[in-house]
Tab-separated table of C-alpha atoms in Angstrom:
chain	number	residue	atom	x	y	z
N	1	MET	CA	121.418	205.177	173.536
N	2	CYS	CA	120.290	208.701	174.502
N	3	LEU	CA	121.948	208.502	177.912
N	4	VAL	CA	125.302	207.695	176.341
N	5	LEU	CA	125.067	210.739	174.078
N	6	LEU	CA	124.241	213.039	177.032
N	7	PHE	CA	127.197	211.965	179.160
N	8	LEU	CA	129.869	212.056	176.447
N	9	PRO	CA	130.653	215.808	176.836
N	10	PHE	CA	131.535	215.348	180.568
N	11	LEU	CA	134.323	212.807	179.866
N	12	ALA	CA	137.807	214.106	180.414
N	13	PRO	CA	139.615	214.982	177.138
N	14	SER	CA	142.631	212.984	178.240
N	15	ASP	CA	140.689	209.843	178.959
N	16	ASP	CA	141.013	208.188	175.472
N	17	GLU	CA	140.189	204.710	176.697
N	18	GLU	CA	136.854	205.782	178.138
N	19	LYS	CA	136.005	207.601	174.900
N	20	GLY	CA	136.795	204.471	172.867
N	21	LYS	CA	134.673	202.304	175.099
N	22	ALA	CA	131.746	204.718	174.797
N	23	ARG	CA	131.990	204.754	171.006
N	24	ASN	CA	132.181	200.947	170.865
N	25	THR	CA	129.153	200.686	173.127
N	26	LEU	CA	127.215	203.095	170.924
N	27	GLU	CA	128.090	201.137	167.742
N	28	MET	CA	127.098	197.822	169.340
N	29	MET	CA	123.768	199.257	170.469
N	30	GLN	CA	123.069	200.546	166.952
N	31	GLN	CA	123.889	197.116	165.433
N	32	ASP	CA	121.712	195.206	167.916
N	33	VAL	CA	118.615	197.288	167.327
N	34	PRO	CA	116.080	194.780	165.766
N	35	ALA	CA	114.368	195.690	162.500
N	36	SER	CA	110.692	196.540	162.598
N	37	PRO	CA	108.608	193.350	162.368
N	38	LYS	CA	106.245	195.027	159.919
N	39	LYS	CA	109.101	195.851	157.544
N	40	ASP	CA	110.352	192.229	157.691
N	41	MET	CA	106.929	190.699	157.131
N	42	GLN	CA	105.702	192.873	154.288
N	43	PRO	CA	108.156	191.769	151.581
N	44	LYS	CA	107.667	188.107	152.533
N	45	GLU	CA	103.885	188.387	152.299
N	46	CYS	CA	104.053	190.210	148.956
N	47	PHE	CA	106.441	187.608	147.571
N	48	LEU	CA	104.172	184.700	148.563
N	49	MET	CA	101.067	186.383	147.157
N	50	LYS	CA	102.740	187.101	143.828
N	51	THR	CA	103.989	183.498	143.554
N	52	LYS	CA	100.495	182.139	144.262
N	53	GLU	CA	98.931	184.489	141.706
N	54	LYS	CA	101.453	183.413	139.068
N	55	LYS	CA	100.699	179.734	139.690
N	56	GLU	CA	96.953	180.340	139.400
N	57	GLU	CA	97.439	182.258	136.148
N	58	ALA	CA	99.634	179.457	134.753
N	59	THR	CA	96.983	176.843	135.677
N	60	LYS	CA	94.226	178.861	133.997
N	61	ALA	CA	96.376	179.266	130.879
N	62	LYS	CA	96.934	175.486	130.712
N	63	ARG	CA	93.200	174.869	131.042
N	64	ARG	CA	92.497	177.293	128.232
N	65	ARG	CA	95.060	175.657	125.979
N	66	LYS	CA	93.677	172.125	126.491
N	67	LYS	CA	91.776	170.990	123.395
N	68	LYS	CA	88.641	168.895	123.544
N	69	ILE	CA	87.893	165.948	121.262
N	70	THR	CA	84.928	167.815	119.825
N	71	ASP	CA	87.201	170.728	118.877
N	72	ILE	CA	89.554	168.379	117.031
N	73	LEU	CA	86.717	166.622	115.215
N	74	ALA	CA	85.128	169.946	114.295
N	75	LYS	CA	88.289	171.039	112.477
N	76	SER	CA	88.881	167.688	110.753
N	77	GLU	CA	87.300	166.909	107.396
N	78	PRO	CA	84.522	164.297	107.642
N	79	LYS	CA	85.286	160.988	105.947
N	80	PRO	CA	82.357	158.963	104.627
N	81	GLY	CA	81.877	155.491	106.026
N	82	VAL	CA	82.742	152.491	103.850
N	83	PRO	CA	82.004	148.739	104.123
N	84	GLU	CA	85.531	148.137	105.456
N	85	ASP	CA	84.677	150.242	108.516
N	86	LEU	CA	81.832	147.905	109.468
N	87	GLN	CA	83.929	144.802	108.816
N	88	LYS	CA	86.745	146.167	110.983
N	89	LEU	CA	84.340	147.108	113.759
N	90	ILE	CA	82.807	143.619	113.857
N	91	ALA	CA	86.257	141.999	113.988
N	92	GLU	CA	87.570	144.301	116.747
N	93	GLN	CA	84.514	144.194	118.997
N	94	LEU	CA	83.697	140.496	118.703
N	95	SER	CA	87.262	139.131	118.755
N	96	ILE	CA	87.388	139.406	122.576
N	97	LYS	CA	84.871	136.592	123.149
N	98	ARG	CA	85.124	134.727	119.840
N	99	SER	CA	87.531	132.192	118.412
N	100	VAL	CA	89.141	132.619	114.994
N	101	ILE	CA	86.677	130.157	113.459
N	102	GLU	CA	83.682	131.955	114.984
N	103	LEU	CA	84.958	135.309	113.723
N	104	GLU	CA	85.265	133.908	110.225
N	105	GLU	CA	81.624	132.849	110.354
N	106	LEU	CA	80.596	136.375	111.404
N	107	LYS	CA	82.451	138.050	108.551
N	108	LEU	CA	80.087	139.725	106.090
N	109	PRO	CA	80.483	138.857	102.402
N	110	ASP	CA	81.546	141.743	100.162
N	111	SER	CA	78.613	141.000	97.844
N	112	CYS	CA	76.073	142.065	100.496
N	113	PHE	CA	77.231	145.700	100.528
N	114	LEU	CA	75.592	148.367	98.421
N	115	PRO	CA	77.430	151.540	97.288
N	116	ALA	CA	78.114	153.750	100.332
N	117	ASN	CA	77.054	157.377	100.552
N	118	ASP	CA	79.902	159.693	99.529
N	119	LEU	CA	78.310	162.574	101.492
N	120	SER	CA	76.805	164.045	98.320
N	121	HIS	CA	73.369	162.419	98.726
N	122	SER	CA	70.217	163.277	100.628
N	123	LEU	CA	68.477	160.256	102.150
N	124	SER	CA	65.873	160.133	99.362
N	125	SER	CA	68.466	160.320	96.579
N	126	TYR	CA	70.608	157.663	98.259
N	127	LEU	CA	67.680	155.266	98.712
N	128	LYS	CA	66.673	155.773	95.078
N	129	GLN	CA	70.203	154.857	94.049
N	130	ILE	CA	70.455	151.630	96.044
N	131	CYS	CA	66.814	150.594	95.583
N	132	PRO	CA	65.611	151.673	92.110
N	133	LYS	CA	62.722	149.160	92.146
N	134	TRP	CA	61.203	150.381	95.402
N	135	SER	CA	57.759	151.057	93.902
N	136	LYS	CA	57.452	147.453	92.713
N	137	LEU	CA	58.709	146.016	96.008
N	138	ARG	CA	56.287	148.176	97.945
N	139	LYS	CA	53.271	147.049	95.897
N	140	ASN	CA	54.168	143.366	96.126
N	141	HIS	CA	54.674	143.378	99.896
N	142	LYS	CA	51.575	141.953	101.627
N	143	GLU	CA	52.968	140.246	104.710
N	144	LYS	CA	52.166	141.573	108.192
N	145	LYS	CA	54.716	141.760	111.042
N	146	SER	CA	57.479	142.310	108.499
N	147	LEU	CA	59.349	145.058	106.636
N	148	VAL	CA	60.977	145.484	103.251
N	149	MET	CA	63.492	148.103	104.373
N	150	LEU	CA	64.948	148.969	107.772
N	151	ILE	CA	66.947	152.105	108.621
N	152	ILE	CA	68.959	152.104	111.854
N	153	CYS	CA	69.853	155.407	113.548
N	154	SER	CA	71.104	156.581	116.948
N	155	SER	CA	68.089	158.343	118.481
N	156	ALA	CA	64.354	159.024	118.266
N	157	LEU	CA	64.900	162.632	117.163
N	158	ARG	CA	67.190	161.494	114.374
N	159	ALA	CA	64.601	158.894	113.297
N	160	LEU	CA	61.918	161.582	112.970
N	161	GLU	CA	64.316	163.744	110.962
N	162	LEU	CA	65.047	160.866	108.570
N	163	ILE	CA	61.358	160.093	108.087
N	164	ARG	CA	60.673	163.721	107.147
N	165	SER	CA	63.601	163.788	104.720
N	166	MET	CA	62.576	160.672	102.732
N	167	THR	CA	59.247	161.981	101.425
N	168	ALA	CA	60.443	161.955	97.814
N	169	PHE	CA	61.390	158.270	98.098
N	170	LYS	CA	58.775	156.577	100.285
N	171	GLY	CA	55.688	157.580	98.297
N	172	ASP	CA	52.492	156.277	99.886
N	173	CYS	CA	54.122	153.392	101.741
N	174	LYS	CA	53.507	152.705	105.436
N	175	VAL	CA	56.426	153.839	107.657
N	176	LEU	CA	56.782	152.649	111.253
N	177	LYS	CA	58.666	154.536	113.995
N	178	LEU	CA	60.776	151.994	115.844
N	179	PHE	CA	62.119	153.766	118.929
N	180	ALA	CA	61.247	153.862	122.630
N	181	LYS	CA	60.789	157.592	123.279
N	182	HIS	CA	57.086	158.435	123.829
N	183	ILE	CA	56.033	155.193	122.074
N	184	LYS	CA	55.240	152.048	124.032
N	185	ILE	CA	56.332	148.753	122.552
N	186	GLN	CA	52.716	147.485	122.763
N	187	GLU	CA	51.643	150.187	120.299
N	188	GLN	CA	54.282	149.081	117.808
N	189	VAL	CA	53.262	145.443	118.266
N	190	LYS	CA	49.645	146.285	117.415
N	191	LEU	CA	50.637	148.193	114.277
N	192	LEU	CA	52.803	145.319	113.048
N	193	GLU	CA	50.082	142.743	113.731
N	194	LYS	CA	47.160	144.685	112.219
N	195	SER	CA	48.644	146.393	109.165
N	196	VAL	CA	51.193	145.909	106.395
N	197	VAL	CA	54.289	148.035	107.044
N	198	HIS	CA	56.856	148.615	104.310
N	199	LEU	CA	59.598	150.633	105.964
N	200	GLY	CA	60.859	150.995	109.528
N	201	VAL	CA	63.132	153.676	110.998
N	202	GLY	CA	64.452	153.447	114.536
N	203	THR	CA	67.060	152.595	117.129
N	204	PRO	CA	68.751	149.172	117.378
N	205	GLY	CA	67.556	148.603	120.954
N	206	ARG	CA	63.845	148.774	120.121
N	207	ILE	CA	64.281	146.846	116.845
N	208	LYS	CA	66.112	144.094	118.726
N	209	ALA	CA	63.355	143.925	121.374
N	210	LEU	CA	60.645	143.481	118.715
N	211	ILE	CA	62.612	140.690	117.010
N	212	GLN	CA	63.170	138.928	120.341
N	213	GLN	CA	59.402	138.993	121.022
N	214	ASP	CA	58.741	137.411	117.598
N	215	VAL	CA	56.713	140.440	116.603
N	216	LEU	CA	59.042	141.629	113.854
N	217	ASN	CA	59.743	139.036	111.187
N	218	LEU	CA	62.857	139.401	109.030
N	219	ASN	CA	61.814	137.070	106.195
N	220	SER	CA	60.712	139.916	103.904
N	221	LEU	CA	63.593	142.259	104.756
N	222	LYS	CA	65.580	143.186	101.636
N	223	TYR	CA	67.481	146.341	102.655
N	224	LEU	CA	69.194	147.367	105.884
N	225	VAL	CA	70.601	150.915	105.921
N	226	PHE	CA	72.870	152.332	108.615
N	227	ASP	CA	72.685	156.071	109.309
N	228	TRP	CA	76.464	155.955	109.587
N	229	ASN	CA	77.829	159.410	108.740
N	230	TRP	CA	75.496	161.707	110.703
N	231	ARG	CA	76.980	163.265	113.864
N	232	ASP	CA	75.178	164.364	117.025
N	233	GLN	CA	75.914	167.462	119.144
N	234	LYS	CA	79.058	165.803	120.497
N	235	LEU	CA	80.136	164.988	116.923
N	236	ARG	CA	79.661	161.250	117.510
N	237	ARG	CA	78.577	158.997	114.682
N	238	LEU	CA	76.284	155.997	115.018
N	239	MET	CA	79.074	153.564	115.879
N	240	ASP	CA	80.937	156.043	118.118
N	241	ILE	CA	78.270	155.719	120.836
N	242	PRO	CA	79.177	152.657	122.985
N	243	GLU	CA	75.632	151.532	123.890
N	244	ILE	CA	74.393	151.950	120.292
N	245	ARG	CA	77.414	150.112	118.900
N	246	LYS	CA	76.826	147.204	121.300
N	247	GLU	CA	73.160	146.888	120.304
N	248	VAL	CA	73.948	147.069	116.567
N	249	LEU	CA	76.461	144.232	116.880
N	250	GLU	CA	73.986	142.129	118.879
N	251	LEU	CA	71.329	142.827	116.247
N	252	LEU	CA	73.649	141.721	113.448
N	253	GLU	CA	74.454	138.499	115.283
N	254	MET	CA	70.798	137.588	115.864
N	255	ARG	CA	70.036	136.795	112.223
N	256	LEU	CA	71.080	139.633	109.940
N	257	ILE	CA	74.549	138.253	109.189
N	258	SER	CA	73.074	134.899	108.151
N	259	LEU	CA	70.608	136.717	105.841
N	260	CYS	CA	73.519	138.594	104.262
N	261	LYS	CA	75.383	135.336	103.661
N	262	ALA	CA	72.267	133.852	102.080
N	263	ASP	CA	72.271	136.837	99.687
N	264	SER	CA	68.727	137.835	100.651
N	265	LEU	CA	69.721	141.030	102.518
N	266	LYS	CA	71.717	144.006	101.259
N	267	LEU	CA	73.480	146.549	103.468
N	268	GLY	CA	73.730	150.289	102.827
N	269	ILE	CA	75.908	152.863	104.626
N	270	PHE	CA	74.340	156.305	104.455
């Protein structure tokens, strides 16, 4: 391009064709000059980086907006459990492997249910309401390897909390911890065999194991209370935990439903 510019002054003024060719050559050379690769690449790189950043920001925003089940339950008003909830649960869970006739036999009679807790009671006040003659029942109970009242909860920690909260109700009766954490089943067997126990609080798995070993007799059992409405850290109730729900249903099938139908056992939903 520089050479063309240097030789232009030496062209003859009358030679118009040569001047035109020189100008055309100069224009073509200017058009064919390639753009700087750095200038071409920079906008493309910036565009791709901005697009990627926008996508990442959109993904993070979606993750932030996603609500968890615990968040929904935390904002919803708690509804107290009622006998219909237990009846519905039994029908739904057992209908998979049971015929219509078998399901009818497993249905609990309405007469076996005691008034449910409306969330206004402490455990002691609720137990006093459903069992006003506790003092008399406690004094008359003399049979070993049996209980008068059984409270089913979801964990060992919850069982200890319930035992501490029923001081006003239990009086001087003997209370047995019926859970697996830090307590061997042999220890519970010895306590049931050697002493008279009035009230038991524990998890359905350990209670079921003691019944299966013929260590815990249900003949004297008058009251069965479910710790239904309490929620754990994940806001799950007793029957919301799959493994606990399964064990409760198996426990009911073992003999408790037949005791309810015989009108010798009453159910409470706390």
